Tab-separated table of C-alpha atoms and ligand atoms in Angstrom:
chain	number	residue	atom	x	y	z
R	1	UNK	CA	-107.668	49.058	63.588
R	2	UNK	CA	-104.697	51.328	63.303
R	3	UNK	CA	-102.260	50.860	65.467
R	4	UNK	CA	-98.817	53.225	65.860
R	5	UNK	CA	-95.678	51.223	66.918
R	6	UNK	CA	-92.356	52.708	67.622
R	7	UNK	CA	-89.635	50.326	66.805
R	8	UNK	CA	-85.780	50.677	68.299
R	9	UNK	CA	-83.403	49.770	66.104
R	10	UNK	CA	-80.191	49.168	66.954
R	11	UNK	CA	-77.271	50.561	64.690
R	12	UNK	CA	-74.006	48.943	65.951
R	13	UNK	CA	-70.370	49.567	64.740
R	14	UNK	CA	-68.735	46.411	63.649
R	15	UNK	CA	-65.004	46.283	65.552
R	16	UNK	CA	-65.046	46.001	68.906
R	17	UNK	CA	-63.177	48.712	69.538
R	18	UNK	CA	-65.506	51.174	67.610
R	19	UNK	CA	-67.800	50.887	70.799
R	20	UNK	CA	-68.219	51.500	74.391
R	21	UNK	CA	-68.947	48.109	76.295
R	22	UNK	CA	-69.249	48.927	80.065
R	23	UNK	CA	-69.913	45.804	82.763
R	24	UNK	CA	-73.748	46.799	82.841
R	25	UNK	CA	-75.022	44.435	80.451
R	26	UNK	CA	-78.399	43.860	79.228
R	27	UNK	CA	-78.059	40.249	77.504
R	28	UNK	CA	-76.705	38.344	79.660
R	29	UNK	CA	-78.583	35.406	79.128
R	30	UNK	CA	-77.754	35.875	75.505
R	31	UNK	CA	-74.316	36.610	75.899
R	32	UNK	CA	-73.745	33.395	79.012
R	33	UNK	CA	-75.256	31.345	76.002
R	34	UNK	CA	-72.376	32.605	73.407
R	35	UNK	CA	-69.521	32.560	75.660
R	36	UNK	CA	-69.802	29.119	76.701
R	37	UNK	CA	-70.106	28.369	72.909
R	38	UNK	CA	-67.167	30.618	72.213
R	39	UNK	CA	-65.234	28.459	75.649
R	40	UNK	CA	-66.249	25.168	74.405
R	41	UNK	CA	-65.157	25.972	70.770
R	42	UNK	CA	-61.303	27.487	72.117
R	43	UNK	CA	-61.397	24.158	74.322
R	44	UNK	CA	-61.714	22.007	71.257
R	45	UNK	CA	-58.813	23.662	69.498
R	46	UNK	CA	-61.693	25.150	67.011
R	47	UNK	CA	-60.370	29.025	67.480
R	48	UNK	CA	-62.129	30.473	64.218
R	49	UNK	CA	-65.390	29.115	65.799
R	50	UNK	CA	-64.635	30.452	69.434
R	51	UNK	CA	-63.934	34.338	67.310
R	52	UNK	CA	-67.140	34.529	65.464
R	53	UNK	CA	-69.241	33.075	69.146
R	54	UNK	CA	-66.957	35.769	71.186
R	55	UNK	CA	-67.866	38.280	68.488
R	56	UNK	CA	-71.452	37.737	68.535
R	57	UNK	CA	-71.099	38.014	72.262
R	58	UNK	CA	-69.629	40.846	72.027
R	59	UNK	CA	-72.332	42.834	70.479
R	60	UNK	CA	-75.091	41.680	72.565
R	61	UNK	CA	-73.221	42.897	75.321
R	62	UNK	CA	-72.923	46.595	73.638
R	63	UNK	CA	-76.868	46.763	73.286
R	64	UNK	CA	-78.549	49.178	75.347
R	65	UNK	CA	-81.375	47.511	76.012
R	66	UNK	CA	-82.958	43.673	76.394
R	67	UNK	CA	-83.450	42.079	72.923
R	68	UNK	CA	-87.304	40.526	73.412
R	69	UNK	CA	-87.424	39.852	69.655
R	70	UNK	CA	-85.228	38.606	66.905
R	71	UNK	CA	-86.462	41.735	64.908
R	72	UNK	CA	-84.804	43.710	66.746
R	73	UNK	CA	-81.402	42.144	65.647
R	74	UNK	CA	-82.116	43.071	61.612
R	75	UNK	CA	-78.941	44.412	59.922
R	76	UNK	CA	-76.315	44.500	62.990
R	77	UNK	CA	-73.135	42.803	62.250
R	78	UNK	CA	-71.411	39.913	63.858
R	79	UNK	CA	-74.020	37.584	64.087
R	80	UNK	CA	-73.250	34.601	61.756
R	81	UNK	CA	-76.697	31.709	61.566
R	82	UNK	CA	-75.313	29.708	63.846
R	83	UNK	CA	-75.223	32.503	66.916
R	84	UNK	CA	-78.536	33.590	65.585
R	85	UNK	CA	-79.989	30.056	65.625
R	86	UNK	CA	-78.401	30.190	69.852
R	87	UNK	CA	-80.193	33.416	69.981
R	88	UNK	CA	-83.224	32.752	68.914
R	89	UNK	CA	-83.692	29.221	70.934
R	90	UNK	CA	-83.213	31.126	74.105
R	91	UNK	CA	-85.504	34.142	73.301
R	92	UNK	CA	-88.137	31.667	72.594
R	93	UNK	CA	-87.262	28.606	75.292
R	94	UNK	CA	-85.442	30.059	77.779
R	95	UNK	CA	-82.483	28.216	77.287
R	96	UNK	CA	-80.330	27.068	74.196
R	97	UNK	CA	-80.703	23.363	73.601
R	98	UNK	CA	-77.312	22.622	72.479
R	99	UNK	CA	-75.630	25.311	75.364
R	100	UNK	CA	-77.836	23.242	77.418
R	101	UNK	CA	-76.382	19.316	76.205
R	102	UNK	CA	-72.577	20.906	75.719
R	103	UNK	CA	-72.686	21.901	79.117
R	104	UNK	CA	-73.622	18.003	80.319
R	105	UNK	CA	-71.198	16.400	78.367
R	106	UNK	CA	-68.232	14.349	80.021
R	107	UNK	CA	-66.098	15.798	77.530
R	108	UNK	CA	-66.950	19.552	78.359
R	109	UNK	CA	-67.069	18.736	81.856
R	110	UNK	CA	-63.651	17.405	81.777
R	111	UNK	CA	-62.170	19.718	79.858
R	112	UNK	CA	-63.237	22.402	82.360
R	113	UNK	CA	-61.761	20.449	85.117
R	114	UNK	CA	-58.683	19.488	83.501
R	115	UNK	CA	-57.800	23.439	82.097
R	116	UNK	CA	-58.599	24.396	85.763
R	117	UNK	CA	-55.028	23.084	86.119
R	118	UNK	CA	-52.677	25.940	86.319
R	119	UNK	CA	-50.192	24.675	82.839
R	120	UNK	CA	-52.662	22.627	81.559
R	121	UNK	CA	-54.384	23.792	77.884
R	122	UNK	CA	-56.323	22.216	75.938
R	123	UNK	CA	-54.023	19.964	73.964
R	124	UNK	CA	-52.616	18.299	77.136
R	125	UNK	CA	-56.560	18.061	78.472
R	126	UNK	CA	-57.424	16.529	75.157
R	127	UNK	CA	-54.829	13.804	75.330
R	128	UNK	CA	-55.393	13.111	79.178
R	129	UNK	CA	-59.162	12.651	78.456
R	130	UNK	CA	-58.223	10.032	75.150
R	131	UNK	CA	-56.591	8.176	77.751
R	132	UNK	CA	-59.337	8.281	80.040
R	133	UNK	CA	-58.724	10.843	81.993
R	134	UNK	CA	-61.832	12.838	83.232
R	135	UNK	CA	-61.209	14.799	86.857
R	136	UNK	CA	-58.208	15.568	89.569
R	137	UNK	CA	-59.070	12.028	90.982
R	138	UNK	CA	-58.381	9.971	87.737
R	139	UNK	CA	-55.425	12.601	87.220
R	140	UNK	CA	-53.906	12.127	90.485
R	141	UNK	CA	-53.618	8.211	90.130
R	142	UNK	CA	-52.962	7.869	86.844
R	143	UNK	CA	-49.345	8.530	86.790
R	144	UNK	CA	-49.036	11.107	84.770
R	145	UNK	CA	-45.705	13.026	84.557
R	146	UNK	CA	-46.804	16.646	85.513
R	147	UNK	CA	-44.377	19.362	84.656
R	148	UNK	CA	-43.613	21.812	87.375
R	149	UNK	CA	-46.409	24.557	86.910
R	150	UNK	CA	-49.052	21.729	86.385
R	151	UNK	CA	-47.810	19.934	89.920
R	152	UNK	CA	-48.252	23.441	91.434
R	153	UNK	CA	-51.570	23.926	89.666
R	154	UNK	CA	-53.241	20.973	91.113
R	155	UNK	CA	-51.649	21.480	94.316
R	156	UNK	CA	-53.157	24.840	94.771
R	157	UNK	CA	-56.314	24.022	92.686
R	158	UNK	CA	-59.047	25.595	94.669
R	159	UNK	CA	-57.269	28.374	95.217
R	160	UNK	CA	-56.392	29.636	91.723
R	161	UNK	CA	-60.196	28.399	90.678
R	162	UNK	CA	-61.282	30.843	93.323
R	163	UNK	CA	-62.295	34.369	91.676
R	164	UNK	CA	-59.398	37.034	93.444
R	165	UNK	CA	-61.489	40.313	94.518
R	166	UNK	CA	-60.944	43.565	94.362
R	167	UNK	CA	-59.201	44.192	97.321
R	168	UNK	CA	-56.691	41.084	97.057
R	169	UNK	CA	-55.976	42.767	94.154
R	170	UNK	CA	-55.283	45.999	95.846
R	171	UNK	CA	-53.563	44.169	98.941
R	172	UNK	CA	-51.254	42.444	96.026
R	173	UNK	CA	-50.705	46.000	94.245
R	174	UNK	CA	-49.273	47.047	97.833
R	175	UNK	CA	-46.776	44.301	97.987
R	176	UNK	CA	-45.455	44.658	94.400
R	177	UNK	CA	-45.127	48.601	95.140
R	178	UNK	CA	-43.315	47.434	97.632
R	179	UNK	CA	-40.925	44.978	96.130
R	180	UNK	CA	-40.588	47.615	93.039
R	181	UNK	CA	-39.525	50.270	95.769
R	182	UNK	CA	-37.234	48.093	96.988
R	183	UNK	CA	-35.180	47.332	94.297
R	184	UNK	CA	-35.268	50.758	91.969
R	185	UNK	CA	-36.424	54.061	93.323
R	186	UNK	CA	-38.759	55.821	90.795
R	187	UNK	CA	-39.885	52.764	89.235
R	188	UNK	CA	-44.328	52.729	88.834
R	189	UNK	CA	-46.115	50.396	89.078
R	190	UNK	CA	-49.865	50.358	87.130
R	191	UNK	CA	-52.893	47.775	87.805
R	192	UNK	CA	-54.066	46.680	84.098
R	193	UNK	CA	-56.344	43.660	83.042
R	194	UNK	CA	-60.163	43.302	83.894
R	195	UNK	CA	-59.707	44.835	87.419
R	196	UNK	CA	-58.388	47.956	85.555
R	197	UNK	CA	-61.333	48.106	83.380
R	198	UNK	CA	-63.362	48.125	86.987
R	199	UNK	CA	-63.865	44.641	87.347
R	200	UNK	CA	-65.162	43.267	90.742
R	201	UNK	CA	-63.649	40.269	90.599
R	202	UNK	CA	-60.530	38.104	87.985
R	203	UNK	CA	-58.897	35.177	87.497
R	204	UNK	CA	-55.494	37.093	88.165
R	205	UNK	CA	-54.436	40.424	88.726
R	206	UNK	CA	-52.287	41.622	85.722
R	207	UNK	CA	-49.368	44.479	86.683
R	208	UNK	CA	-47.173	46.394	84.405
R	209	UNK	CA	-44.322	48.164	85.745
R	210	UNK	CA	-42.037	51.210	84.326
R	211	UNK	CA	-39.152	53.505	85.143
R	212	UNK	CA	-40.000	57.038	83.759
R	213	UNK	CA	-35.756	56.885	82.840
R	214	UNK	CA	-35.673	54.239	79.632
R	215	UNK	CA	-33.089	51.796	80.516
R	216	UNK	CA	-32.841	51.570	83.776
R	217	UNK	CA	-35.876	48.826	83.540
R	218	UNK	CA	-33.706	46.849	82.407
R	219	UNK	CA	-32.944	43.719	84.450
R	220	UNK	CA	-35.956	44.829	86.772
R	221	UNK	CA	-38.008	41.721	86.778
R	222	UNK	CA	-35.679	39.204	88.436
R	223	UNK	CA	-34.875	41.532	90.731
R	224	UNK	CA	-38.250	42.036	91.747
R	225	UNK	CA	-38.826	38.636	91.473
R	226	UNK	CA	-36.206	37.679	93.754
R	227	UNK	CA	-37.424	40.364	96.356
R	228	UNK	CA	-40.911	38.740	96.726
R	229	UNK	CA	-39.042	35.347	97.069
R	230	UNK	CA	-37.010	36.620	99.768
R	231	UNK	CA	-40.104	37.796	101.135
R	232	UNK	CA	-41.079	34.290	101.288
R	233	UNK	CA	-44.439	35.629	99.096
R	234	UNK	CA	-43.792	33.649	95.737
R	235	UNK	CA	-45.127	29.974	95.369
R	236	UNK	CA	-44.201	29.177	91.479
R	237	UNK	CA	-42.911	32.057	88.950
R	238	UNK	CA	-42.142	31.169	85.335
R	239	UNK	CA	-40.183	34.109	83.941
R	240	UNK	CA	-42.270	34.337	80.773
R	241	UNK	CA	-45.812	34.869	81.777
R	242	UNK	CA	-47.388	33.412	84.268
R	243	UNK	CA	-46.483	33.411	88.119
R	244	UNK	CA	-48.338	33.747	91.122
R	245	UNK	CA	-48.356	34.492	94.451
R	246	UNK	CA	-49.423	33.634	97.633
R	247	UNK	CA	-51.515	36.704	99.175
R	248	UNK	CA	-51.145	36.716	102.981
R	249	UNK	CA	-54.644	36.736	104.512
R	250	UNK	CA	-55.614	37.181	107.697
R	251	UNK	CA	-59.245	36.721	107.884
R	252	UNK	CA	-59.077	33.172	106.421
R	253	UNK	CA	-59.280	30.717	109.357
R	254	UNK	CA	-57.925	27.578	107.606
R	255	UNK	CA	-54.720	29.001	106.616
R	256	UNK	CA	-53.475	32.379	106.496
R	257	UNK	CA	-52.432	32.712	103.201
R	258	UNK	CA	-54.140	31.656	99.797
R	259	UNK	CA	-52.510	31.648	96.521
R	260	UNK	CA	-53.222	33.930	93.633
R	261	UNK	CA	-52.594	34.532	90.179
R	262	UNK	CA	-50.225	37.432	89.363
R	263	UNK	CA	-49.053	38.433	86.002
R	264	UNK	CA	-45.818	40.814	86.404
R	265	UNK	CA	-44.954	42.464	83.172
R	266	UNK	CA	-41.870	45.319	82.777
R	267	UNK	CA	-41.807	47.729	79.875
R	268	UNK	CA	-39.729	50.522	79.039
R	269	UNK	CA	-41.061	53.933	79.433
R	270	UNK	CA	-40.979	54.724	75.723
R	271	UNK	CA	-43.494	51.647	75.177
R	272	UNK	CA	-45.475	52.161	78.359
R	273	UNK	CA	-48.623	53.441	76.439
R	274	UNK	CA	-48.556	50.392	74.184
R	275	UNK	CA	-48.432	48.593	76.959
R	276	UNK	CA	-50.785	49.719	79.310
R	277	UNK	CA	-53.280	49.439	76.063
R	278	UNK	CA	-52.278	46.126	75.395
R	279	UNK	CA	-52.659	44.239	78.805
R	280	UNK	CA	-55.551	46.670	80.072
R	281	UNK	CA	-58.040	44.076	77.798
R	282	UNK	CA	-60.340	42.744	77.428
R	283	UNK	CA	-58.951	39.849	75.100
R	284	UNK	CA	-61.639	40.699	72.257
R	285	UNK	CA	-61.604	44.325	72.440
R	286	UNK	CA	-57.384	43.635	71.854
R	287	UNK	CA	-58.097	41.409	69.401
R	288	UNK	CA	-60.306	43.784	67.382
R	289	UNK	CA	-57.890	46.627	67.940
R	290	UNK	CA	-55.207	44.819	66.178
R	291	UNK	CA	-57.964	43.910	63.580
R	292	UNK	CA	-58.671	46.923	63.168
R	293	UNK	CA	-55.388	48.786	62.907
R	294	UNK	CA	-54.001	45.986	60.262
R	295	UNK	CA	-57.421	45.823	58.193
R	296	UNK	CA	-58.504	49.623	58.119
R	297	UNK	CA	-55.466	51.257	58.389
R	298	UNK	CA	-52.440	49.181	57.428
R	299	UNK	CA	-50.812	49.502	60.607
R	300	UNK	CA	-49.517	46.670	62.961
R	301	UNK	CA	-50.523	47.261	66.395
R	302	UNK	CA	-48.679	45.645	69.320
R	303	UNK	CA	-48.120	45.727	72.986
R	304	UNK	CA	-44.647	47.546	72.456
R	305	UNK	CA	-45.592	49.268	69.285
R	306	UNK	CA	-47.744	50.914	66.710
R	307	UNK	CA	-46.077	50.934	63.113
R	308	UNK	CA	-47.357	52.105	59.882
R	309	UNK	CA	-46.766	50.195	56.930
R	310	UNK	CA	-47.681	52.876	54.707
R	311	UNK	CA	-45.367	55.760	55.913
R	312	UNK	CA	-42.754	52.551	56.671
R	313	UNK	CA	-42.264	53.968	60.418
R	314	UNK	CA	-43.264	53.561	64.130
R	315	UNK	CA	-45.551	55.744	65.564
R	316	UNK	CA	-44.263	57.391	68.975
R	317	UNK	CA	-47.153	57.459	71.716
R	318	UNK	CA	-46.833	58.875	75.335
R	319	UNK	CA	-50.840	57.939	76.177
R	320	UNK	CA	-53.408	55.470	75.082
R	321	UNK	CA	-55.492	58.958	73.800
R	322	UNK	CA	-52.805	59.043	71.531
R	323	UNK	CA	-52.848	55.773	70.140
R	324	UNK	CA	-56.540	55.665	69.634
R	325	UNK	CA	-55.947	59.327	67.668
R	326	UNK	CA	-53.065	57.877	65.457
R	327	UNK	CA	-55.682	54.632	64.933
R	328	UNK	CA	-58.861	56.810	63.646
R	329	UNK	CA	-60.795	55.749	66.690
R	330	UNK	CA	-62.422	57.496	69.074
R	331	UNK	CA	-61.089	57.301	72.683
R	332	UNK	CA	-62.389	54.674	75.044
R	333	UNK	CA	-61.704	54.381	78.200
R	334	UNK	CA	-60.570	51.559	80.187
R	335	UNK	CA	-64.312	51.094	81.612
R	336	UNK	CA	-65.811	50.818	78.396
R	337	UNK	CA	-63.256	48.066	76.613
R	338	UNK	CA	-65.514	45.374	78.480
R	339	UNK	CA	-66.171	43.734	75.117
O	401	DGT	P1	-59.521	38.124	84.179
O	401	DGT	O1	-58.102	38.089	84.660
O	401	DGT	O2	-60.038	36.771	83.867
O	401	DGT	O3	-60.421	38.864	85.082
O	401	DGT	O4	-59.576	38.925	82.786
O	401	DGT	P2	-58.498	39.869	82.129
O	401	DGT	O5	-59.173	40.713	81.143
O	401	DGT	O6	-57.640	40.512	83.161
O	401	DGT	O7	-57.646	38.862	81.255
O	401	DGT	P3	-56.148	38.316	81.437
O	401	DGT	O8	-55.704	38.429	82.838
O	401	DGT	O9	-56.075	36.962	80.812
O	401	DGT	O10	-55.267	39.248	80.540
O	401	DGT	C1	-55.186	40.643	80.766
O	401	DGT	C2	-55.103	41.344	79.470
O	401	DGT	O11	-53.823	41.167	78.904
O	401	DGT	C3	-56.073	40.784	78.478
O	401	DGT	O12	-57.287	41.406	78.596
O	401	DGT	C4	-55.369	40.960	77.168
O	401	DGT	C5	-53.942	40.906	77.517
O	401	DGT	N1	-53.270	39.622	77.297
O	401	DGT	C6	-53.599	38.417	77.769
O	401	DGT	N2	-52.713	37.496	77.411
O	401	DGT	C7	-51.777	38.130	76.702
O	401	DGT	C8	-50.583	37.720	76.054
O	401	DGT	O13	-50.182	36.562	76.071
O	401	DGT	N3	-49.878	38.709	75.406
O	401	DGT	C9	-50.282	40.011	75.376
O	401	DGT	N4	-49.546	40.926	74.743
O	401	DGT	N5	-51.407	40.422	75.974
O	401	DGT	C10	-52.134	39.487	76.619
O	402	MG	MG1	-56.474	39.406	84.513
């Protein structure tokens, strides 16, 4: 018998950031399997692991199609023998055994429930579980000195474990329009992070704001932080990163108000571009930008920058079209950094 097949094969870039990676993916089993690798690998402080699982990830989330076979994954990049050994025990079971026994173990389990805290990483989680420490409960009555944000985070911890939507997000956008109106006419305001890369739901909502005048940004922040407190809308702000807010809610019957995450960040016009690029995301796709501007092109690529070490200058960029030009990569857009 003669039989005539017709085999896809897939032909991948390696960097990230070579590709389009929209939300409609076509692995997810696959790529669930890998990312809780890749979580439970960051949780254990074991980051070069928790790379190579997000990077396999990654590319399984770029195919077009369902992988049915592991012939199918012949020659692409990114996949080191251990994701490949994940990969193959779920094509052919279902499930990957040791996703499967991570996933039940009290150390996993706690460290999920401990890094739920708002302040609390994985070093702190590591040394609270050593001492015995395995959920809020245990936390709560173990005496413990919390630090501000961590008090906060376990005051408010269903609410900032609860995904924020789409239109808290846009509700939020509203009220920091607002409080950036109030304090400098002219100043903009731009939604980056997942929900900017179209995003149903996030952990936060990430906001970058600029005054088309360089300079007069300047001193922005606490004023706009001090606007939202008047406003009696801020529950915790830490002036470095993370803040959030309480988003007033009608609908909810409990309580009218539940608190979100909000990351505030203020850049000068003349590094807007860098740093709409930078916080637009997703984590790997930045991560393989900067890889790939320092590794292919010997140029150091930053939120407020984009300097090349051979000509020994910055590079000036208006739009992230530009960047991506100056880089040797093809533009894509926000929807399709979803790697
Ligand atoms: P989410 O909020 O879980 O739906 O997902 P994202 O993609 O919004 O992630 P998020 O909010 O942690 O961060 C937004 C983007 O900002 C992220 O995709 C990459 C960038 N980013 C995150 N953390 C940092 C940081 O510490 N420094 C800089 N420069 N960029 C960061
Ligand atoms: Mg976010």
């Amino acid at each position: 018998h003669r039989h005539k097949l017709q085999v896809a094969l897939f032909s991948v870039s390696s960097y990230a950031c070579q590709r389009r990676t929209t939300l409609d993916n076509h692995n997810s089993n696959l790529t669930d399997a890998l990312s809780l690798l890749a979580e439970n690998a960051e949780l254990n402080n074991e980051d070069g692991r928790g790379v190579a699982f997000r990077r396999a990830a990654a590319l399984m989330k770029a195919l077009p199609t369902q992988v049915i076979s592991m012939s199918q994954l012949r020659g692409l990049p990114c996949l080191g023998e251990h994701s490949l050994r994940v990969i193959k025990d779920v094509l052919e079971n279902g499930v990957s055994s040791e996703v499967e026994s991570t996933k039940q173990s009290k150390r996993y389990k706690a460290l999920k429930i401990l890094t739920g805290i708002f302040g609390v990483g994985a070093k702190t989680a590591d040394r609270w579980i050593r001492e015995g420490i395995y959920n809020l409960e245990q936390l709560r009555h173990s005496g413990q000195t919390l630090n501000r944000a961590q008090k906060s985070g376990l005051e408010h911890y269903d609410d900032l474990n609860e995904p924020v939507t789409k239109a808290e997000a846009d509700a939020i956008g509203e009220i920091v329009q607002k409080a950036v109106d109030s304090v400098l006419t002219g100043s903009q305001v731009a939604l980056t992070g997942g929900f900017r890369r179209g995003k149903l739901t996030g952990h936060d909502v990430d906001f970058l704001i600029t005054h088309p005048e360089e300079g007069k940004e300047v001193g922005l922040m606490p004023k706009v932080v001090a606007w939202l407190e008047s406003q009696g809308f801020l529950l915790y702000q830490k002036t470095t990163r993370n803040s959030y807010l309480e988003s007033k809610d009608e609908t909810a019957s409990h309580k009218i108000w539940r608190a979100v995450r909000v990351d505030l960040v203020v850049s000068p016009i003349s590094q807007f571009a860098f740093a709409v690029l930078g916080w637009t995301g997703s984590k790997l796709f930045e991560r393989e930008l900067r890889r790939w501007a320092g590794h292919e092109k010997n140029m150091s690529l930053s939120s407020h920058a984009l300097f090349d070490n051979t000509q020994n200058k910055y590079l000036r960029a208006t739009s992230e079209e530009e960047i991506f030009a100056y880089l040797g990569l093809e533009y894509i857009p926000p929807s399709e950094r979803n790697a």
